[in-house]
């Protein structure tokens, strides 16, 4: 009796010593190889579905969503805690219908007094140079306290709880995170009281 292996196509001779159910060349069981050859091939989608069912993983999409949600809550809480009491920094929309133009900035700059703005700076700070350039461009008067040249300025800045420059005090409003033109304008327009 001769048998053809469905896997390796070996023709079994009568003199072979392997069991009758097994191919002597590749060792496969004839019945299993024949069943596998007759079974329809699974599509890639079906194979993926089977593999994901067999190996459940972490739900990365849900974890990412929760992480973003937590980050947003943390950022909102932090912004709420860092807001100024009484709304010291108001929106520019109340004064200007849109972003202020050059003439409006020049008018505001001319109306500002020298004592309204105190700038803690250092010569090596590019952000300080930028802030001074912007204020100079529109004619804003300011007092400068150089923390590198004067130790009393450095001590005052540390007493304010900061060691970073630029640090501005605009009509009593502390710009703790550096220079921001919108915050600067809003603080200058703040009514005393």
mmCIF file with all atom_site columns, C-alpha atoms in Angstrom:
data_model
loop_
_atom_site.group_PDB
_atom_site.id
_atom_site.type_symbol
_atom_site.label_atom_id
_atom_site.label_alt_id
_atom_site.label_comp_id
_atom_site.label_asym_id
_atom_site.label_entity_id
_atom_site.label_seq_id
_atom_site.pdbx_PDB_ins_code
_atom_site.Cartn_x
_atom_site.Cartn_y
_atom_site.Cartn_z
_atom_site.occupancy
_atom_site.B_iso_or_equiv
_atom_site.pdbx_formal_charge
_atom_site.auth_seq_id
_atom_site.auth_comp_id
_atom_site.auth_asym_id
_atom_site.auth_atom_id
_atom_site.pdbx_PDB_model_num
ATOM 1   C CA . UNK A 1 1   ? 0.000   0.000   0.000  1.00 0.00 ? 1   UNK A CA 1
ATOM 2   C CA . UNK A 1 2   ? 1.408   3.396   -0.986 1.00 0.00 ? 2   UNK A CA 1
ATOM 3   C CA . UNK A 1 3   ? 0.302   6.685   0.637  1.00 0.00 ? 3   UNK A CA 1
ATOM 4   C CA . UNK A 1 4   ? 1.044   10.220  -0.484 1.00 0.00 ? 4   UNK A CA 1
ATOM 5   C CA . UNK A 1 5   ? 1.809   12.675  2.368  1.00 0.00 ? 5   UNK A CA 1
ATOM 6   C CA . UNK A 1 6   ? -0.469  15.748  2.051  1.00 0.00 ? 6   UNK A CA 1
ATOM 7   C CA . UNK A 1 7   ? 2.236   17.955  3.581  1.00 0.00 ? 7   UNK A CA 1
ATOM 8   C CA . UNK A 1 8   ? 5.580   17.017  2.017  1.00 0.00 ? 8   UNK A CA 1
ATOM 9   C CA . UNK A 1 9   ? 4.248   14.939  -0.910 1.00 0.00 ? 9   UNK A CA 1
ATOM 10  C CA . UNK A 1 10  ? 6.428   11.941  0.061  1.00 0.00 ? 10  UNK A CA 1
ATOM 11  C CA . UNK A 1 11  ? 5.257   8.675   -1.468 1.00 0.00 ? 11  UNK A CA 1
ATOM 12  C CA . UNK A 1 12  ? 5.265   6.038   1.255  1.00 0.00 ? 12  UNK A CA 1
ATOM 13  C CA . UNK A 1 13  ? 6.788   2.715   0.273  1.00 0.00 ? 13  UNK A CA 1
ATOM 14  C CA . UNK A 1 14  ? 5.726   -0.648  1.676  1.00 0.00 ? 14  UNK A CA 1
ATOM 15  C CA . UNK A 1 15  ? 9.172   -1.087  3.204  1.00 0.00 ? 15  UNK A CA 1
ATOM 16  C CA . UNK A 1 16  ? 8.971   2.086   5.420  1.00 0.00 ? 16  UNK A CA 1
ATOM 17  C CA . UNK A 1 17  ? 9.314   1.416   9.171  1.00 0.00 ? 17  UNK A CA 1
ATOM 18  C CA . UNK A 1 18  ? 7.338   4.428   10.513 1.00 0.00 ? 18  UNK A CA 1
ATOM 19  C CA . UNK A 1 19  ? 3.813   3.768   11.878 1.00 0.00 ? 19  UNK A CA 1
ATOM 20  C CA . UNK A 1 20  ? 1.126   3.572   9.220  1.00 0.00 ? 20  UNK A CA 1
ATOM 21  C CA . UNK A 1 21  ? -0.544  6.822   10.355 1.00 0.00 ? 21  UNK A CA 1
ATOM 22  C CA . UNK A 1 22  ? 2.736   8.857   10.163 1.00 0.00 ? 22  UNK A CA 1
ATOM 23  C CA . UNK A 1 23  ? 4.772   10.133  7.214  1.00 0.00 ? 23  UNK A CA 1
ATOM 24  C CA . UNK A 1 24  ? 8.316   8.669   7.445  1.00 0.00 ? 24  UNK A CA 1
ATOM 25  C CA . UNK A 1 25  ? 9.807   11.761  5.711  1.00 0.00 ? 25  UNK A CA 1
ATOM 26  C CA . UNK A 1 26  ? 8.332   14.716  7.677  1.00 0.00 ? 26  UNK A CA 1
ATOM 27  C CA . UNK A 1 27  ? 6.743   12.980  10.682 1.00 0.00 ? 27  UNK A CA 1
ATOM 28  C CA . UNK A 1 28  ? 3.315   14.545  10.271 1.00 0.00 ? 28  UNK A CA 1
ATOM 29  C CA . UNK A 1 29  ? 0.147   12.552  10.965 1.00 0.00 ? 29  UNK A CA 1
ATOM 30  C CA . UNK A 1 30  ? -1.559  11.920  7.634  1.00 0.00 ? 30  UNK A CA 1
ATOM 31  C CA . UNK A 1 31  ? -5.044  12.660  9.038  1.00 0.00 ? 31  UNK A CA 1
ATOM 32  C CA . UNK A 1 32  ? -4.034  16.006  10.554 1.00 0.00 ? 32  UNK A CA 1
ATOM 33  C CA . UNK A 1 33  ? -2.248  17.154  7.430  1.00 0.00 ? 33  UNK A CA 1
ATOM 34  C CA . UNK A 1 34  ? -5.228  16.129  5.278  1.00 0.00 ? 34  UNK A CA 1
ATOM 35  C CA . UNK A 1 35  ? -7.673  18.015  7.538  1.00 0.00 ? 35  UNK A CA 1
ATOM 36  C CA . UNK A 1 36  ? -5.478  21.128  7.463  1.00 0.00 ? 36  UNK A CA 1
ATOM 37  C CA . UNK A 1 37  ? -5.256  20.995  3.683  1.00 0.00 ? 37  UNK A CA 1
ATOM 38  C CA . UNK A 1 38  ? -9.049  20.746  3.364  1.00 0.00 ? 38  UNK A CA 1
ATOM 39  C CA . UNK A 1 39  ? -9.800  23.581  5.859  1.00 0.00 ? 39  UNK A CA 1
ATOM 40  C CA . UNK A 1 40  ? -10.416 26.986  4.256  1.00 0.00 ? 40  UNK A CA 1
ATOM 41  C CA . UNK A 1 41  ? -7.726  29.557  4.937  1.00 0.00 ? 41  UNK A CA 1
ATOM 42  C CA . UNK A 1 42  ? -8.710  32.190  7.519  1.00 0.00 ? 42  UNK A CA 1
ATOM 43  C CA . UNK A 1 43  ? -8.793  35.785  6.414  1.00 0.00 ? 43  UNK A CA 1
ATOM 44  C CA . UNK A 1 44  ? -6.376  38.241  8.048  1.00 0.00 ? 44  UNK A CA 1
ATOM 45  C CA . UNK A 1 45  ? -9.301  39.852  9.890  1.00 0.00 ? 45  UNK A CA 1
ATOM 46  C CA . UNK A 1 46  ? -10.359 36.509  11.351 1.00 0.00 ? 46  UNK A CA 1
ATOM 47  C CA . UNK A 1 47  ? -6.757  35.726  12.333 1.00 0.00 ? 47  UNK A CA 1
ATOM 48  C CA . UNK A 1 48  ? -6.453  39.102  14.121 1.00 0.00 ? 48  UNK A CA 1
ATOM 49  C CA . UNK A 1 49  ? -9.756  38.530  15.896 1.00 0.00 ? 49  UNK A CA 1
ATOM 50  C CA . UNK A 1 50  ? -8.604  35.119  17.084 1.00 0.00 ? 50  UNK A CA 1
ATOM 51  C CA . UNK A 1 51  ? -5.219  36.461  18.199 1.00 0.00 ? 51  UNK A CA 1
ATOM 52  C CA . UNK A 1 52  ? -6.759  39.361  20.166 1.00 0.00 ? 52  UNK A CA 1
ATOM 53  C CA . UNK A 1 53  ? -9.213  36.994  21.840 1.00 0.00 ? 53  UNK A CA 1
ATOM 54  C CA . UNK A 1 54  ? -6.412  34.660  22.767 1.00 0.00 ? 54  UNK A CA 1
ATOM 55  C CA . UNK A 1 55  ? -4.114  37.410  24.083 1.00 0.00 ? 55  UNK A CA 1
ATOM 56  C CA . UNK A 1 56  ? -6.090  40.197  25.724 1.00 0.00 ? 56  UNK A CA 1
ATOM 57  C CA . UNK A 1 57  ? -3.969  43.330  26.145 1.00 0.00 ? 57  UNK A CA 1
ATOM 58  C CA . UNK A 1 58  ? -4.337  46.601  27.942 1.00 0.00 ? 58  UNK A CA 1
ATOM 59  C CA . UNK A 1 59  ? -7.062  48.924  26.661 1.00 0.00 ? 59  UNK A CA 1
ATOM 60  C CA . UNK A 1 60  ? -4.598  51.628  25.561 1.00 0.00 ? 60  UNK A CA 1
ATOM 61  C CA . UNK A 1 61  ? -7.256  53.893  24.100 1.00 0.00 ? 61  UNK A CA 1
ATOM 62  C CA . UNK A 1 62  ? -9.184  53.995  27.359 1.00 0.00 ? 62  UNK A CA 1
ATOM 63  C CA . UNK A 1 63  ? -6.019  54.489  29.403 1.00 0.00 ? 63  UNK A CA 1
ATOM 64  C CA . UNK A 1 64  ? -4.950  57.373  27.159 1.00 0.00 ? 64  UNK A CA 1
ATOM 65  C CA . UNK A 1 65  ? -8.396  58.961  27.469 1.00 0.00 ? 65  UNK A CA 1
ATOM 66  C CA . UNK A 1 66  ? -8.295  58.729  31.268 1.00 0.00 ? 66  UNK A CA 1
ATOM 67  C CA . UNK A 1 67  ? -4.751  60.155  31.332 1.00 0.00 ? 67  UNK A CA 1
ATOM 68  C CA . UNK A 1 68  ? -5.779  63.146  29.184 1.00 0.00 ? 68  UNK A CA 1
ATOM 69  C CA . UNK A 1 69  ? -8.866  63.675  31.325 1.00 0.00 ? 69  UNK A CA 1
ATOM 70  C CA . UNK A 1 70  ? -6.798  63.638  34.532 1.00 0.00 ? 70  UNK A CA 1
ATOM 71  C CA . UNK A 1 71  ? -4.222  66.005  33.032 1.00 0.00 ? 71  UNK A CA 1
ATOM 72  C CA . UNK A 1 72  ? -6.989  68.431  32.035 1.00 0.00 ? 72  UNK A CA 1
ATOM 73  C CA . UNK A 1 73  ? -8.461  68.345  35.530 1.00 0.00 ? 73  UNK A CA 1
ATOM 74  C CA . UNK A 1 74  ? -5.036  68.945  37.062 1.00 0.00 ? 74  UNK A CA 1
ATOM 75  C CA . UNK A 1 75  ? -4.294  71.856  34.690 1.00 0.00 ? 75  UNK A CA 1
ATOM 76  C CA . UNK A 1 76  ? -7.703  73.426  35.364 1.00 0.00 ? 76  UNK A CA 1
ATOM 77  C CA . UNK A 1 77  ? -7.249  73.093  39.109 1.00 0.00 ? 77  UNK A CA 1
ATOM 78  C CA . UNK A 1 78  ? -3.788  74.628  38.901 1.00 0.00 ? 78  UNK A CA 1
ATOM 79  C CA . UNK A 1 79  ? -5.047  77.544  36.799 1.00 0.00 ? 79  UNK A CA 1
ATOM 80  C CA . UNK A 1 80  ? -7.893  78.081  39.259 1.00 0.00 ? 80  UNK A CA 1
ATOM 81  C CA . UNK A 1 81  ? -5.504  78.137  42.222 1.00 0.00 ? 81  UNK A CA 1
ATOM 82  C CA . UNK A 1 82  ? -3.075  80.514  40.469 1.00 0.00 ? 82  UNK A CA 1
ATOM 83  C CA . UNK A 1 83  ? -5.689  83.062  39.433 1.00 0.00 ? 83  UNK A CA 1
ATOM 84  C CA . UNK A 1 84  ? -5.414  86.538  40.837 1.00 0.00 ? 84  UNK A CA 1
ATOM 85  C CA . UNK A 1 85  ? -7.786  87.443  43.682 1.00 0.00 ? 85  UNK A CA 1
ATOM 86  C CA . UNK A 1 86  ? -10.548 89.746  42.564 1.00 0.00 ? 86  UNK A CA 1
ATOM 87  C CA . UNK A 1 87  ? -9.758  89.197  38.891 1.00 0.00 ? 87  UNK A CA 1
ATOM 88  C CA . UNK A 1 88  ? -6.744  91.501  38.757 1.00 0.00 ? 88  UNK A CA 1
ATOM 89  C CA . UNK A 1 89  ? -5.987  90.615  35.153 1.00 0.00 ? 89  UNK A CA 1
ATOM 90  C CA . UNK A 1 90  ? -9.038  91.398  33.077 1.00 0.00 ? 90  UNK A CA 1
ATOM 91  C CA . UNK A 1 91  ? -9.659  90.702  29.443 1.00 0.00 ? 91  UNK A CA 1
ATOM 92  C CA . UNK A 1 92  ? -8.531  93.156  26.806 1.00 0.00 ? 92  UNK A CA 1
ATOM 93  C CA . UNK A 1 93  ? -11.901 92.793  25.163 1.00 0.00 ? 93  UNK A CA 1
ATOM 94  C CA . UNK A 1 94  ? -13.401 95.264  27.627 1.00 0.00 ? 94  UNK A CA 1
ATOM 95  C CA . UNK A 1 95  ? -11.082 98.059  26.460 1.00 0.00 ? 95  UNK A CA 1
ATOM 96  C CA . UNK A 1 96  ? -10.199 97.142  22.900 1.00 0.00 ? 96  UNK A CA 1
ATOM 97  C CA . UNK A 1 97  ? -12.665 95.654  20.448 1.00 0.00 ? 97  UNK A CA 1
ATOM 98  C CA . UNK A 1 98  ? -9.866  93.475  19.070 1.00 0.00 ? 98  UNK A CA 1
ATOM 99  C CA . UNK A 1 99  ? -6.122  93.205  19.558 1.00 0.00 ? 99  UNK A CA 1
ATOM 100 C CA . UNK A 1 100 ? -4.717  96.688  20.252 1.00 0.00 ? 100 UNK A CA 1
ATOM 101 C CA . UNK A 1 101 ? -3.160  98.443  17.289 1.00 0.00 ? 101 UNK A CA 1
ATOM 102 C CA . UNK A 1 102 ? 0.089   100.415 17.279 1.00 0.00 ? 102 UNK A CA 1
ATOM 103 C CA . UNK A 1 103 ? -1.628  103.758 17.956 1.00 0.00 ? 103 UNK A CA 1
ATOM 104 C CA . UNK A 1 104 ? -3.563  102.385 20.931 1.00 0.00 ? 104 UNK A CA 1
ATOM 105 C CA . UNK A 1 105 ? -0.381  100.850 22.378 1.00 0.00 ? 105 UNK A CA 1
ATOM 106 C CA . UNK A 1 106 ? 1.518   104.119 21.867 1.00 0.00 ? 106 UNK A CA 1
ATOM 107 C CA . UNK A 1 107 ? -1.287  106.052 23.619 1.00 0.00 ? 107 UNK A CA 1
ATOM 108 C CA . UNK A 1 108 ? -1.291  103.618 26.517 1.00 0.00 ? 108 UNK A CA 1
ATOM 109 C CA . UNK A 1 109 ? 2.517   103.775 26.671 1.00 0.00 ? 109 UNK A CA 1
ATOM 110 C CA . UNK A 1 110 ? 2.495   107.576 26.819 1.00 0.00 ? 110 UNK A CA 1
ATOM 111 C CA . UNK A 1 111 ? -0.063  107.562 29.623 1.00 0.00 ? 111 UNK A CA 1
ATOM 112 C CA . UNK A 1 112 ? 1.928   105.089 31.768 1.00 0.00 ? 112 UNK A CA 1
ATOM 113 C CA . UNK A 1 113 ? 4.009   106.555 34.576 1.00 0.00 ? 113 UNK A CA 1
ATOM 114 C CA . UNK A 1 114 ? 7.600   105.489 35.348 1.00 0.00 ? 114 UNK A CA 1
ATOM 115 C CA . UNK A 1 115 ? 6.605   104.116 38.754 1.00 0.00 ? 115 UNK A CA 1
ATOM 116 C CA . UNK A 1 116 ? 3.875   101.896 37.271 1.00 0.00 ? 116 UNK A CA 1
ATOM 117 C CA . UNK A 1 117 ? 6.286   99.231  36.011 1.00 0.00 ? 117 UNK A CA 1
ATOM 118 C CA . UNK A 1 118 ? 9.226   97.642  37.834 1.00 0.00 ? 118 UNK A CA 1
ATOM 119 C CA . UNK A 1 119 ? 11.271  95.133  35.829 1.00 0.00 ? 119 UNK A CA 1
ATOM 120 C CA . UNK A 1 120 ? 13.693  92.709  37.499 1.00 0.00 ? 120 UNK A CA 1
ATOM 121 C CA . UNK A 1 121 ? 16.147  91.644  34.793 1.00 0.00 ? 121 UNK A CA 1
ATOM 122 C CA . UNK A 1 122 ? 19.642  90.430  34.010 1.00 0.00 ? 122 UNK A CA 1
ATOM 123 C CA . UNK A 1 123 ? 21.910  91.199  31.035 1.00 0.00 ? 123 UNK A CA 1
ATOM 124 C CA . UNK A 1 124 ? 22.225  87.506  30.083 1.00 0.00 ? 124 UNK A CA 1
ATOM 125 C CA . UNK A 1 125 ? 18.431  87.025  29.886 1.00 0.00 ? 125 UNK A CA 1
ATOM 126 C CA . UNK A 1 126 ? 17.047  87.065  26.301 1.00 0.00 ? 126 UNK A CA 1
ATOM 127 C CA . UNK A 1 127 ? 13.457  87.318  27.587 1.00 0.00 ? 127 UNK A CA 1
ATOM 128 C CA . UNK A 1 128 ? 14.378  90.461  29.541 1.00 0.00 ? 128 UNK A CA 1
ATOM 129 C CA . UNK A 1 129 ? 15.862  91.979  26.387 1.00 0.00 ? 129 UNK A CA 1
ATOM 130 C CA . UNK A 1 130 ? 12.677  91.091  24.507 1.00 0.00 ? 130 UNK A CA 1
ATOM 131 C CA . UNK A 1 131 ? 10.438  92.624  27.179 1.00 0.00 ? 131 UNK A CA 1
ATOM 132 C CA . UNK A 1 132 ? 12.500  95.823  27.277 1.00 0.00 ? 132 UNK A CA 1
ATOM 133 C CA . UNK A 1 133 ? 12.438  96.024  23.472 1.00 0.00 ? 133 UNK A CA 1
ATOM 134 C CA . UNK A 1 134 ? 8.660   95.611  23.348 1.00 0.00 ? 134 UNK A CA 1
ATOM 135 C CA . UNK A 1 135 ? 8.066   98.225  26.066 1.00 0.00 ? 135 UNK A CA 1
ATOM 136 C CA . UNK A 1 136 ? 10.533  100.619 24.403 1.00 0.00 ? 136 UNK A CA 1
ATOM 137 C CA . UNK A 1 137 ? 8.898   100.155 21.000 1.00 0.00 ? 137 UNK A CA 1
ATOM 138 C CA . UNK A 1 138 ? 5.576   101.469 22.317 1.00 0.00 ? 138 UNK A CA 1
ATOM 139 C CA . UNK A 1 139 ? 6.989   104.070 24.726 1.00 0.00 ? 139 UNK A CA 1
ATOM 140 C CA . UNK A 1 140 ? 6.216   102.387 28.046 1.00 0.00 ? 140 UNK A CA 1
ATOM 141 C CA . UNK A 1 141 ? 8.244   103.846 30.912 1.00 0.00 ? 141 UNK A CA 1
ATOM 142 C CA . UNK A 1 142 ? 9.667   101.398 33.447 1.00 0.00 ? 142 UNK A CA 1
ATOM 143 C CA . UNK A 1 143 ? 12.179  101.131 36.247 1.00 0.00 ? 143 UNK A CA 1
ATOM 144 C CA . UNK A 1 144 ? 14.746  98.387  35.867 1.00 0.00 ? 144 UNK A CA 1
ATOM 145 C CA . UNK A 1 145 ? 16.375  96.453  38.682 1.00 0.00 ? 145 UNK A CA 1
ATOM 146 C CA . UNK A 1 146 ? 19.369  94.419  37.383 1.00 0.00 ? 146 UNK A CA 1
ATOM 147 C CA . UNK A 1 147 ? 19.852  91.379  39.645 1.00 0.00 ? 147 UNK A CA 1
ATOM 148 C CA . UNK A 1 148 ? 23.374  90.784  38.371 1.00 0.00 ? 148 UNK A CA 1
ATOM 149 C CA . UNK A 1 149 ? 24.626  94.335  38.894 1.00 0.00 ? 149 UNK A CA 1
ATOM 150 C CA . UNK A 1 150 ? 22.851  95.044  42.184 1.00 0.00 ? 150 UNK A CA 1
ATOM 151 C CA . UNK A 1 151 ? 22.656  92.569  45.068 1.00 0.00 ? 151 UNK A CA 1
ATOM 152 C CA . UNK A 1 152 ? 19.745  94.473  46.616 1.00 0.00 ? 152 UNK A CA 1
ATOM 153 C CA . UNK A 1 153 ? 17.708  93.714  43.463 1.00 0.00 ? 153 UNK A CA 1
ATOM 154 C CA . UNK A 1 154 ? 18.585  90.018  43.703 1.00 0.00 ? 154 UNK A CA 1
ATOM 155 C CA . UNK A 1 155 ? 17.599  90.028  47.389 1.00 0.00 ? 155 UNK A CA 1
ATOM 156 C CA . UNK A 1 156 ? 14.287  91.776  46.629 1.00 0.00 ? 156 UNK A CA 1
ATOM 157 C CA . UNK A 1 157 ? 13.519  89.215  43.914 1.00 0.00 ? 157 UNK A CA 1
ATOM 158 C CA . UNK A 1 158 ? 14.207  86.324  46.296 1.00 0.00 ? 158 UNK A CA 1
ATOM 159 C CA . UNK A 1 159 ? 12.006  87.983  48.919 1.00 0.00 ? 159 UNK A CA 1
ATOM 160 C CA . UNK A 1 160 ? 9.211   88.003  46.335 1.00 0.00 ? 160 UNK A CA 1
ATOM 161 C CA . UNK A 1 161 ? 9.591   84.228  46.121 1.00 0.00 ? 161 UNK A CA 1
ATOM 162 C CA . UNK A 1 162 ? 11.240  84.102  42.718 1.00 0.00 ? 162 UNK A CA 1
ATOM 163 C CA . UNK A 1 163 ? 14.710  83.814  41.286 1.00 0.00 ? 163 UNK A CA 1
ATOM 164 C CA . UNK A 1 164 ? 13.691  83.897  37.614 1.00 0.00 ? 164 UNK A CA 1
ATOM 165 C CA . UNK A 1 165 ? 13.755  86.902  35.330 1.00 0.00 ? 165 UNK A CA 1
ATOM 166 C CA . UNK A 1 166 ? 12.058  88.762  33.822 1.00 0.00 ? 166 UNK A CA 1
ATOM 167 C CA . UNK A 1 167 ? 9.825   89.453  36.796 1.00 0.00 ? 167 UNK A CA 1
ATOM 168 C CA . UNK A 1 168 ? 7.579   92.476  36.445 1.00 0.00 ? 168 UNK A CA 1
ATOM 169 C CA . UNK A 1 169 ? 5.417   94.340  38.914 1.00 0.00 ? 169 UNK A CA 1
ATOM 170 C CA . UNK A 1 170 ? 2.848   96.388  36.976 1.00 0.00 ? 170 UNK A CA 1
ATOM 171 C CA . UNK A 1 171 ? 0.702   98.667  39.135 1.00 0.00 ? 171 UNK A CA 1
ATOM 172 C CA . UNK A 1 172 ? 0.985   96.172  41.987 1.00 0.00 ? 172 UNK A CA 1
ATOM 173 C CA . UNK A 1 173 ? 0.259   93.135  39.779 1.00 0.00 ? 173 UNK A CA 1
ATOM 174 C CA . UNK A 1 174 ? 3.061   90.564  39.900 1.00 0.00 ? 174 UNK A CA 1
ATOM 175 C CA . UNK A 1 175 ? 3.873   88.957  36.552 1.00 0.00 ? 175 UNK A CA 1
ATOM 176 C CA . UNK A 1 176 ? 5.422   85.811  38.029 1.00 0.00 ? 176 UNK A CA 1
ATOM 177 C CA . UNK A 1 177 ? 5.723   83.801  34.818 1.00 0.00 ? 177 UNK A CA 1
ATOM 178 C CA . UNK A 1 178 ? 7.708   86.320  32.792 1.00 0.00 ? 178 UNK A CA 1
ATOM 179 C CA . UNK A 1 179 ? 6.601   88.949  30.312 1.00 0.00 ? 179 UNK A CA 1
ATOM 180 C CA . UNK A 1 180 ? 3.279   88.546  28.509 1.00 0.00 ? 180 UNK A CA 1
ATOM 181 C CA . UNK A 1 181 ? 2.098   91.578  26.544 1.00 0.00 ? 181 UNK A CA 1
ATOM 182 C CA . UNK A 1 182 ? -1.618  90.841  27.080 1.00 0.00 ? 182 UNK A CA 1
ATOM 183 C CA . UNK A 1 183 ? -1.167  90.447  30.835 1.00 0.00 ? 183 UNK A CA 1
ATOM 184 C CA . UNK A 1 184 ? 1.032   93.577  30.882 1.00 0.00 ? 184 UNK A CA 1
ATOM 185 C CA . UNK A 1 185 ? -1.605  95.710  29.110 1.00 0.00 ? 185 UNK A CA 1
ATOM 186 C CA . UNK A 1 186 ? -4.439  94.376  31.274 1.00 0.00 ? 186 UNK A CA 1
ATOM 187 C CA . UNK A 1 187 ? -2.465  95.114  34.450 1.00 0.00 ? 187 UNK A CA 1
ATOM 188 C CA . UNK A 1 188 ? -1.696  98.669  33.276 1.00 0.00 ? 188 UNK A CA 1
ATOM 189 C CA . UNK A 1 189 ? -5.386  99.313  32.589 1.00 0.00 ? 189 UNK A CA 1
ATOM 190 C CA . UNK A 1 190 ? -6.442  98.029  35.998 1.00 0.00 ? 190 UNK A CA 1
ATOM 191 C CA . UNK A 1 191 ? -8.152  100.681 38.028 1.00 0.00 ? 191 UNK A CA 1
ATOM 192 C CA . UNK A 1 192 ? -6.556  101.256 41.463 1.00 0.00 ? 192 UNK A CA 1
ATOM 193 C CA . UNK A 1 193 ? -8.618  100.219 44.382 1.00 0.00 ? 193 UNK A CA 1
#
